[in-house]
CSV table of C-alpha atoms and ligand atoms in Angstrom, one decimal:
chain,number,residue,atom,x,y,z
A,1,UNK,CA,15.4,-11.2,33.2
A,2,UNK,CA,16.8,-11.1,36.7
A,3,UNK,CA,13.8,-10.9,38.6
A,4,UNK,CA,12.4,-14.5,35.9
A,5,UNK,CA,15.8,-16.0,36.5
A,6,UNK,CA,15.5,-15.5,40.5
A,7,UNK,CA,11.5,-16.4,40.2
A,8,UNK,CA,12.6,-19.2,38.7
A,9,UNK,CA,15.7,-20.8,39.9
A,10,UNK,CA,16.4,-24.2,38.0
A,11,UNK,CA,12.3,-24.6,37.6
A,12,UNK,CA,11.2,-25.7,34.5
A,13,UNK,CA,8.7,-23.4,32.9
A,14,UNK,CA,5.9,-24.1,30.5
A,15,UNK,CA,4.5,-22.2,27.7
A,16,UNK,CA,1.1,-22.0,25.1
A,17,UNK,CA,2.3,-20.0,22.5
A,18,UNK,CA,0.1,-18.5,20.1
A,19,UNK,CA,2.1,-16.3,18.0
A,20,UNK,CA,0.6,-13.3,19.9
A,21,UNK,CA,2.6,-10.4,21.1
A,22,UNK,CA,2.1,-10.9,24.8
A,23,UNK,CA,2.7,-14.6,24.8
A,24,UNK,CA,5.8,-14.2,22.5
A,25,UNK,CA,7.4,-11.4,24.2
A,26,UNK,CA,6.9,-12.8,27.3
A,27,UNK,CA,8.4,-16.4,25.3
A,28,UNK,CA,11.8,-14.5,24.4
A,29,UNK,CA,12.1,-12.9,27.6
A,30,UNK,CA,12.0,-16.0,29.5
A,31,UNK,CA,14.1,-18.0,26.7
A,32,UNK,CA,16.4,-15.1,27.2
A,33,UNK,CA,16.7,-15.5,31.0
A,34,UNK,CA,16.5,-19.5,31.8
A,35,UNK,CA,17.2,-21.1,27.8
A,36,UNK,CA,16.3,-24.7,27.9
A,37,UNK,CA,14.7,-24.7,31.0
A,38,UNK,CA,11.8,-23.4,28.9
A,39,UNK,CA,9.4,-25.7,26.9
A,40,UNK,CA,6.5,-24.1,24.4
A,41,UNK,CA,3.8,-25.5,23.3
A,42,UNK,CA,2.0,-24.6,20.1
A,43,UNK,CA,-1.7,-26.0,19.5
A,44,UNK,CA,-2.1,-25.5,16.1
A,45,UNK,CA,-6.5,-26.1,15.8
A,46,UNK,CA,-6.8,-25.7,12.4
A,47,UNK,CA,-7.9,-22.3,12.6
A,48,UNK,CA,-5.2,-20.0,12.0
A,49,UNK,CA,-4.3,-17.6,9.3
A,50,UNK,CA,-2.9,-18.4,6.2
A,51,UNK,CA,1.2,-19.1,6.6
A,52,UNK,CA,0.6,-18.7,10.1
A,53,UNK,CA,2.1,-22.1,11.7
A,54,UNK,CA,4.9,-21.7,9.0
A,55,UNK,CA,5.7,-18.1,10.2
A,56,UNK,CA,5.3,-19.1,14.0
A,57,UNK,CA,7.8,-22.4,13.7
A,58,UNK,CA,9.9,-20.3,11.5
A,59,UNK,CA,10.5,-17.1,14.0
A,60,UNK,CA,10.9,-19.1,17.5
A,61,UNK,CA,11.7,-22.3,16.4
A,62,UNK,CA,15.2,-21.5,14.0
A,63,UNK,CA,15.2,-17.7,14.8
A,64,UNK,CA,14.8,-17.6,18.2
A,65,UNK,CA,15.8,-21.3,19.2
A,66,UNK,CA,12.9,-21.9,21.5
A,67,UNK,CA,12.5,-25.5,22.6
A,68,UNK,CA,9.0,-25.2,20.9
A,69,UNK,CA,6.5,-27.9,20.1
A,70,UNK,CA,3.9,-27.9,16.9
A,71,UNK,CA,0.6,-30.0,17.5
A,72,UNK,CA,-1.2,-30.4,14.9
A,73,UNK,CA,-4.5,-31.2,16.8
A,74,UNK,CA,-6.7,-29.3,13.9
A,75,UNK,CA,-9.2,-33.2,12.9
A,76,UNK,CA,-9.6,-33.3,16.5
A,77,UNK,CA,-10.7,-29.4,16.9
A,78,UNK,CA,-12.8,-30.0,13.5
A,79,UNK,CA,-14.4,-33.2,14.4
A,80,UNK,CA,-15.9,-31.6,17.7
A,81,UNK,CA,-16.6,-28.6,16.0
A,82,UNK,CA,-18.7,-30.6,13.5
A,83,UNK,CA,-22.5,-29.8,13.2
A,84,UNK,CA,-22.3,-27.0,15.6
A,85,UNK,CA,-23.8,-23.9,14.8
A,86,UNK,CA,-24.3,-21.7,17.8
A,87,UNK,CA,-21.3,-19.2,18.6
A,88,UNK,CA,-21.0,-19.4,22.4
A,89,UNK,CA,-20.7,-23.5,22.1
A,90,UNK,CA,-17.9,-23.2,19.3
A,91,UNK,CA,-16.1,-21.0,21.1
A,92,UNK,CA,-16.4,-23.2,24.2
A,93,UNK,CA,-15.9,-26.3,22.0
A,94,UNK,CA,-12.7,-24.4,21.2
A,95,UNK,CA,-11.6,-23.3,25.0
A,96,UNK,CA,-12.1,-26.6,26.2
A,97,UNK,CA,-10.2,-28.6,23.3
A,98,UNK,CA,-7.6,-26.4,23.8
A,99,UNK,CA,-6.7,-27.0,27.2
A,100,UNK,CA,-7.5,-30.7,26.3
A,101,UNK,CA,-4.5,-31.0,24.4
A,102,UNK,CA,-2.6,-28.5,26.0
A,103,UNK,CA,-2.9,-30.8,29.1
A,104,UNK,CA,-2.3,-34.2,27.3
A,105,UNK,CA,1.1,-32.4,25.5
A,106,UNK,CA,2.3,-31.8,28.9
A,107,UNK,CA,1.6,-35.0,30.2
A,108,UNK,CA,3.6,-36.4,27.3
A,109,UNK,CA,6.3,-33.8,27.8
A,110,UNK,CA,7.2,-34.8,31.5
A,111,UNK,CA,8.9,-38.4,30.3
A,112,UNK,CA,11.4,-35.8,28.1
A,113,UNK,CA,11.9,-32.8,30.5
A,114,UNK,CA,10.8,-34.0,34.1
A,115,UNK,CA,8.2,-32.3,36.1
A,116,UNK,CA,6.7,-28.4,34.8
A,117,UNK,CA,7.0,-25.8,38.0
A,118,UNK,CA,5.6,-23.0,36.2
A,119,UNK,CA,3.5,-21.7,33.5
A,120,UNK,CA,4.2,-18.9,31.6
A,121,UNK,CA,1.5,-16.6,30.6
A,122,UNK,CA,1.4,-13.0,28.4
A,123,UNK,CA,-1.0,-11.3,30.9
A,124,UNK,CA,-0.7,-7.3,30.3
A,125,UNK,CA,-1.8,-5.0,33.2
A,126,UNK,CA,-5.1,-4.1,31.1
A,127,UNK,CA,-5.8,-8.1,31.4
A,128,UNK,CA,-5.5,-7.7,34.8
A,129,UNK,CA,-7.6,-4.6,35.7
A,130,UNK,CA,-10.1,-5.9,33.1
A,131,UNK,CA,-10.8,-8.9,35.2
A,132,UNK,CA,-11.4,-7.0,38.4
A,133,UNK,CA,-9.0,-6.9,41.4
A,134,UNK,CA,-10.5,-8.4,44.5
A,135,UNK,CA,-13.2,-6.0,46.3
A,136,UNK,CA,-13.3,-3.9,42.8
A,137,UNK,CA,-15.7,-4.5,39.7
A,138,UNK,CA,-14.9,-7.5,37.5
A,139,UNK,CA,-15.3,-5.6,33.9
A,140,UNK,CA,-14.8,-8.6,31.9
A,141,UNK,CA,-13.5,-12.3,32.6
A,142,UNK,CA,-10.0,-12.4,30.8
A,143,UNK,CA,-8.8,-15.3,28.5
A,144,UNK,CA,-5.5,-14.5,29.9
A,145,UNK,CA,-6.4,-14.9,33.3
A,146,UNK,CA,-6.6,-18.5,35.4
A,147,UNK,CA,-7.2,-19.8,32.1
A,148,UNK,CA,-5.8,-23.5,33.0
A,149,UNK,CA,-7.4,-25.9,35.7
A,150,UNK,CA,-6.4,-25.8,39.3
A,151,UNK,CA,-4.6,-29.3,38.9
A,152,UNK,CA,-2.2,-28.9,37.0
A,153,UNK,CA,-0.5,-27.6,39.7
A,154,UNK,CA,2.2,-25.1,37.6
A,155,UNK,CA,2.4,-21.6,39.6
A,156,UNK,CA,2.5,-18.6,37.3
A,157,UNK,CA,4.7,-16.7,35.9
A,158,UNK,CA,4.0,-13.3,34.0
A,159,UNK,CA,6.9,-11.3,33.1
A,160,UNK,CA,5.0,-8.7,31.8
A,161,UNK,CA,1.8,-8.2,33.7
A,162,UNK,CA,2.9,-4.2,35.0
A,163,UNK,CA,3.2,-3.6,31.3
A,164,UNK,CA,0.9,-2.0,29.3
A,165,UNK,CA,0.6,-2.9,25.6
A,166,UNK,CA,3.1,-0.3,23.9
A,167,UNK,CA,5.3,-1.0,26.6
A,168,UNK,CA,5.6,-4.8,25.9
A,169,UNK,CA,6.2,-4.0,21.9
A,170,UNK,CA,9.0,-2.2,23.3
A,171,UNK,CA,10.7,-4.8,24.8
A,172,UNK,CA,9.9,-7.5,21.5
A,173,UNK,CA,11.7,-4.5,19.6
A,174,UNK,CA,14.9,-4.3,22.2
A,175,UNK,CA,14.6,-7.9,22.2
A,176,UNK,CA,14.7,-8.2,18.2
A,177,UNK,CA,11.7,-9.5,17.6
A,178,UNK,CA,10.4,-8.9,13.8
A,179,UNK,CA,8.2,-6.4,13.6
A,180,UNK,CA,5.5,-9.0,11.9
A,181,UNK,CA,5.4,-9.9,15.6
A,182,UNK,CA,5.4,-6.8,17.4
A,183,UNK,CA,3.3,-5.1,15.5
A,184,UNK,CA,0.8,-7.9,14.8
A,185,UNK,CA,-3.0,-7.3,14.5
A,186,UNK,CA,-5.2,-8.9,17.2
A,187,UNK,CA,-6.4,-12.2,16.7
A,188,UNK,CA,-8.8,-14.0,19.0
A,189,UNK,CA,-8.1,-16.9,20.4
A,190,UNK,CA,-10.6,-19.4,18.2
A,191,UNK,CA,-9.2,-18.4,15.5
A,192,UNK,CA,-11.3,-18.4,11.8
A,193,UNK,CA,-13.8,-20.1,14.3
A,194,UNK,CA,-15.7,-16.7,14.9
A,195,UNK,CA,-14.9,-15.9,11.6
A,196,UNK,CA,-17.0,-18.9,9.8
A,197,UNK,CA,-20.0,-17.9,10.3
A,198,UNK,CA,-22.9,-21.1,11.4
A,199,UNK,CA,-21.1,-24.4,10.8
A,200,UNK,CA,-17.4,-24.8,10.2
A,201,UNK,CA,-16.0,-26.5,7.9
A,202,UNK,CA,-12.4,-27.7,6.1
A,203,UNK,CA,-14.0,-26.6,2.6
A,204,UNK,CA,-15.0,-23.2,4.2
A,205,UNK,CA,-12.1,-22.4,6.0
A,206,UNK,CA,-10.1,-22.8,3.0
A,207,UNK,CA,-12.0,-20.4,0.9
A,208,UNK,CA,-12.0,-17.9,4.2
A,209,UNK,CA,-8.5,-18.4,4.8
A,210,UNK,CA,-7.1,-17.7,1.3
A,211,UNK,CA,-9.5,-14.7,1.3
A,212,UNK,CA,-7.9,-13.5,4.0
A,213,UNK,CA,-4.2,-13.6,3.1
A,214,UNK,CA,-5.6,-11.3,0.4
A,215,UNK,CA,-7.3,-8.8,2.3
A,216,UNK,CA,-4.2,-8.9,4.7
A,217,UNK,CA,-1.5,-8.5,2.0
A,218,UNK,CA,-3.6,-5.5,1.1
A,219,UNK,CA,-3.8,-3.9,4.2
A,220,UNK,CA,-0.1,-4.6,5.1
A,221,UNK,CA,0.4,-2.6,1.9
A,222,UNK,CA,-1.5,0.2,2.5
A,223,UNK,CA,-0.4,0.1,6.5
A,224,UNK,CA,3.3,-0.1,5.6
A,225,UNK,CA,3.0,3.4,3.2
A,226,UNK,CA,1.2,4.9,6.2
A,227,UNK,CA,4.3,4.3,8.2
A,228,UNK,CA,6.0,5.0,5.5
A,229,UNK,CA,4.6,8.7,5.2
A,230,UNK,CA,4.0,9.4,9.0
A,231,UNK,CA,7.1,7.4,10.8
A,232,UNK,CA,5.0,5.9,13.2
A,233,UNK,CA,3.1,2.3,13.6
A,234,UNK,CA,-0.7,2.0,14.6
A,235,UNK,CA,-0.8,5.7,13.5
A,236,UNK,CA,-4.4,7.1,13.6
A,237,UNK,CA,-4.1,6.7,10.1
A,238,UNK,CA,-3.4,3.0,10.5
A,239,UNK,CA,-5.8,0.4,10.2
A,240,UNK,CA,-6.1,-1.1,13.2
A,241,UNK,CA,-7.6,-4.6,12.6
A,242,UNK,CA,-9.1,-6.3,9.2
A,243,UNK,CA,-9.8,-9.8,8.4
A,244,UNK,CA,-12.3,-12.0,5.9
A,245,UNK,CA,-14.7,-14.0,6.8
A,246,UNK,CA,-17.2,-16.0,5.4
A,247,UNK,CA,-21.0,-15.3,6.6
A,248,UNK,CA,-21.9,-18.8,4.7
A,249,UNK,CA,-24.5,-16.8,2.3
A,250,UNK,CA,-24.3,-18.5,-1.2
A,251,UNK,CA,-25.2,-15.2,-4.1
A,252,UNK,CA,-26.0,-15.8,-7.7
A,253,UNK,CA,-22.1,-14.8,-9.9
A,254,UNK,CA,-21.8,-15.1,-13.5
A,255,UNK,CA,-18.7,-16.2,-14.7
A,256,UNK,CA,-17.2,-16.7,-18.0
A,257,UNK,CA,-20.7,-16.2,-19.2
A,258,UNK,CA,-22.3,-19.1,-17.0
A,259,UNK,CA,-24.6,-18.6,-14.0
A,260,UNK,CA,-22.4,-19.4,-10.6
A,261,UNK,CA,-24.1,-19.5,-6.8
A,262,UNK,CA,-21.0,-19.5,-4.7
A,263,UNK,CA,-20.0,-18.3,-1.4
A,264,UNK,CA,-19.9,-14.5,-0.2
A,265,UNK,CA,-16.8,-13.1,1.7
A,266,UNK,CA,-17.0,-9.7,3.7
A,267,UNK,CA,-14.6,-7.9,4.5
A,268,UNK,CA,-13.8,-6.5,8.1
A,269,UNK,CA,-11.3,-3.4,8.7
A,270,UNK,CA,-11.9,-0.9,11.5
A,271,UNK,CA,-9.4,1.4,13.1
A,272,UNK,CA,-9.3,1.7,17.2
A,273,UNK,CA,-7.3,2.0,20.1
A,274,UNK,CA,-8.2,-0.8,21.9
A,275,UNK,CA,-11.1,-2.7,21.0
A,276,UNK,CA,-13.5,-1.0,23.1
A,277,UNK,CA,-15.1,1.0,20.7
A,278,UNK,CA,-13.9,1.3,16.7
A,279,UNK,CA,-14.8,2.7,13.2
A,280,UNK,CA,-14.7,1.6,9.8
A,281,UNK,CA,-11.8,2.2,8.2
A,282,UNK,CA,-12.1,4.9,5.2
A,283,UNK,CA,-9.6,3.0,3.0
A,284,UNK,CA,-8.5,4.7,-0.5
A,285,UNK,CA,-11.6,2.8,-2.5
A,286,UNK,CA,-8.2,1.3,-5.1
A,287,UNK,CA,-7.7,-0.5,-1.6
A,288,UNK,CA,-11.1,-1.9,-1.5
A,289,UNK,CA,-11.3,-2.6,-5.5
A,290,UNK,CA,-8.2,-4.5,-5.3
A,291,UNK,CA,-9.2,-6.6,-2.7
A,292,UNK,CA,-12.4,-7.0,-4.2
A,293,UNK,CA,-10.7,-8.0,-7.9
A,294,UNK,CA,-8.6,-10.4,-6.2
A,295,UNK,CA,-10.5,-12.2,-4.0
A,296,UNK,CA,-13.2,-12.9,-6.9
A,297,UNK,CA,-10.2,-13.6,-9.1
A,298,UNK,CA,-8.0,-15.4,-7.2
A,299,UNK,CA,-10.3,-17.3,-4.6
A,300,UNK,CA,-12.3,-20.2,-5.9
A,301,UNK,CA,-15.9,-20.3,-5.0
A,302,UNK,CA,-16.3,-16.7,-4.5
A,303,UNK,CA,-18.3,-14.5,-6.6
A,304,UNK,CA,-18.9,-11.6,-4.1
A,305,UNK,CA,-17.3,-9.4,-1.6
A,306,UNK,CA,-18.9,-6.6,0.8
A,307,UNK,CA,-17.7,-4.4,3.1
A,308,UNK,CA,-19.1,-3.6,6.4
A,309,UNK,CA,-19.5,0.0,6.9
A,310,UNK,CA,-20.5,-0.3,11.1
A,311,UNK,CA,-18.8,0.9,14.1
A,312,UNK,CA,-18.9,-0.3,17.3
A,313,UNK,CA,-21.0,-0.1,18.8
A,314,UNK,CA,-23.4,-0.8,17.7
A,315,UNK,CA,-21.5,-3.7,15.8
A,316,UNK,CA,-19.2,-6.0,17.4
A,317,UNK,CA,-15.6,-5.9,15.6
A,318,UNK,CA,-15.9,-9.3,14.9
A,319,UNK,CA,-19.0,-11.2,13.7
A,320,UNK,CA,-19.7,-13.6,15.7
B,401,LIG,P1,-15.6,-7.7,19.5
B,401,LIG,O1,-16.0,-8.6,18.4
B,401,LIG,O2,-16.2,-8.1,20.9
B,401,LIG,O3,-14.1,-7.9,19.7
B,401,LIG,O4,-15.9,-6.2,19.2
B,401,LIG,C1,-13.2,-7.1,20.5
B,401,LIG,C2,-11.8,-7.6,20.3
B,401,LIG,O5,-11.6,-8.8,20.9
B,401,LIG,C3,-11.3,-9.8,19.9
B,401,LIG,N1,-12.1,-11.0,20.2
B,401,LIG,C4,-11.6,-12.1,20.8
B,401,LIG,N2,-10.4,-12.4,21.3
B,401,LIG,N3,-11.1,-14.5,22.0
B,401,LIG,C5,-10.2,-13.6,21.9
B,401,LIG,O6,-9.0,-13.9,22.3
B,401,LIG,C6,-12.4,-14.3,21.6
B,401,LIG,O7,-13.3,-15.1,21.7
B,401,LIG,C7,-12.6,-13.0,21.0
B,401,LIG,N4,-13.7,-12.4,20.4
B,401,LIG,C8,-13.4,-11.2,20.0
B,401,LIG,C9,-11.6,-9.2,18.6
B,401,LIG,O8,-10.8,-9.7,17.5
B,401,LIG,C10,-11.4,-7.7,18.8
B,401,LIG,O9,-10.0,-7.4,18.7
């Protein structure tokens, strides 16, 4: 907090939060060291989890008291994302609405809180090694990593770019952030929009993201017993990652004796240590039937649910 509040000076830092641990950890740490002199921005694209804006506004809005803004730019995400159906364009789509807004936000912010010196960014030394150091291999190109355009002018700031992972859900523990947050499951950065297969949809995320809250609410379940049993998080007995989505096949259902042809949801949940490489999780099968029950039960338009038995490689983690 020293070194951000000598970095800093009386600077005025800005933030994109997205509820992950690296950009929330480094969000408290900052708010901790310089308070109002830090603005966050939250671009809500219409493609988050179930509860998720609620949960975000809730824990750094009133818990936290972070000066932190909610846009609710998800028509305009939806509009662009309209008719497209490859995977690289909607994730672009995605990137480049993002800092669209992100940018316009800003703009609008200056009137308020005066000219923005820095941005602050959750970069992790993995990010950083990932994306090559200069002279050494560039692995892969980070998200985290001169994601913004030159123009904006902000320098950066990264509190916690010499940490590695565990090391930054340490601090977001010392710091007293709830373990919903520390502990959180990767989540990429498009959101449901990898998770929709072909076209997306307001009709289709809705099925896919109350889907989800059930295979999540599951999973938390069974995760929280683990710890329960072993005294540790992200145990090898945890399950690492696990989501719904919606591969936008329609399958013939019967219910209450009539013929149905409704959507399909499968069902994603692999343990890992880092992304790299993972398994299929070999959850208790009342796990999987419960999920299963529910999610035909509870979720309307669904009449089917697999589970996808394949590690990575040779299958990605996510679908698309
Ligand atoms: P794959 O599907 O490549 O995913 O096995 C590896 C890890 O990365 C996450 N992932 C993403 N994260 N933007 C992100 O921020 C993305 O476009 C993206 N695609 C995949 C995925 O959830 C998994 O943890």
């Amino acid at each position: 907090m020293a070194e951000i509040r000598e970095t800093v000076g009386d600077g005025k830092v800005l933030c994109a939060l997205s509820g992950g641990v690296d950009s929330s950890v480094s969000a408290a740490l900052t708010q901790r060291a310089i308070g109002a002199n830090l603005t966050c921005i939250f671009v809500d694209h219409g493609l988050l989890r179930k509860g998720e804006v609620n949960q975000v506004m809730d824990v750094y809005g009133r818990k936290f008291n972070l000066d932190i803004r909610h846009v609710d730019a998800s028509e305009r995400f939806l509009s662009k994302l309209a008719g497209e159906t490859d995977p690289e364009k909607k994730r672009k789509i995605v990137g480049a609405e993002f800092i669209a807004v992100f940018e316009e936000e800003a703009e609008k912010l200056k009137s308020e809180k005066g000219e923005f010196d820095f941005l602050l960014q959750g970069t992790i030394y993995p990010d950083i090694i990932e994306s090559g150091t200069e002279g050494g291999a560039s692995v892969k190109a980070h998200h985290n990593v001169g994601g913004l355009p030159e123009h904006m002018k902000l320098e950066l700031l990264e509190p916690v770019r010499l940490l590695y992972k565990d090391q930054v859900r340490e601090v977001g523990e010392a710091l007293g952030l709830p373990s919903e947050i520390v502990w959180r499951q990767p989540f990429p950065g498009p959101g449901l929009c990898v998770r929709c297969l072909g076209e997306v949809d307001r009709a289709k995320l809705d099925i896919l993201r109350e889907a989800d809250a059930v295979v999540r609410e599951e999973i938390d379940a069974y995760n929280e017993a683990v710890f329960v049993e072993t005294g540790v998080r992200n145990s090898e007995k945890s399950v690492w990652q696990y989501f719904a989505f919606l591969p936008g096949l329609l399958s013939t259902g019967v219910r209450d004796g009539a013929r149905t042809f409704e959507q399909t949801i499968g069902v994603r949940a692999i343990t890992s240590t880092n992304a790299m490489t993972a398994d299929w999780a070999r959850l208790p099968l009342e796990i999987l039937e419960a999920i299963s029950d529910r999610i035909t039960g509870e979720v309307e338009g669904v009449s089917r649910v697999f589970y996808d038995i394949t590690p990575k490689p040779p299958g990605t983690i996510e679908w698309e």
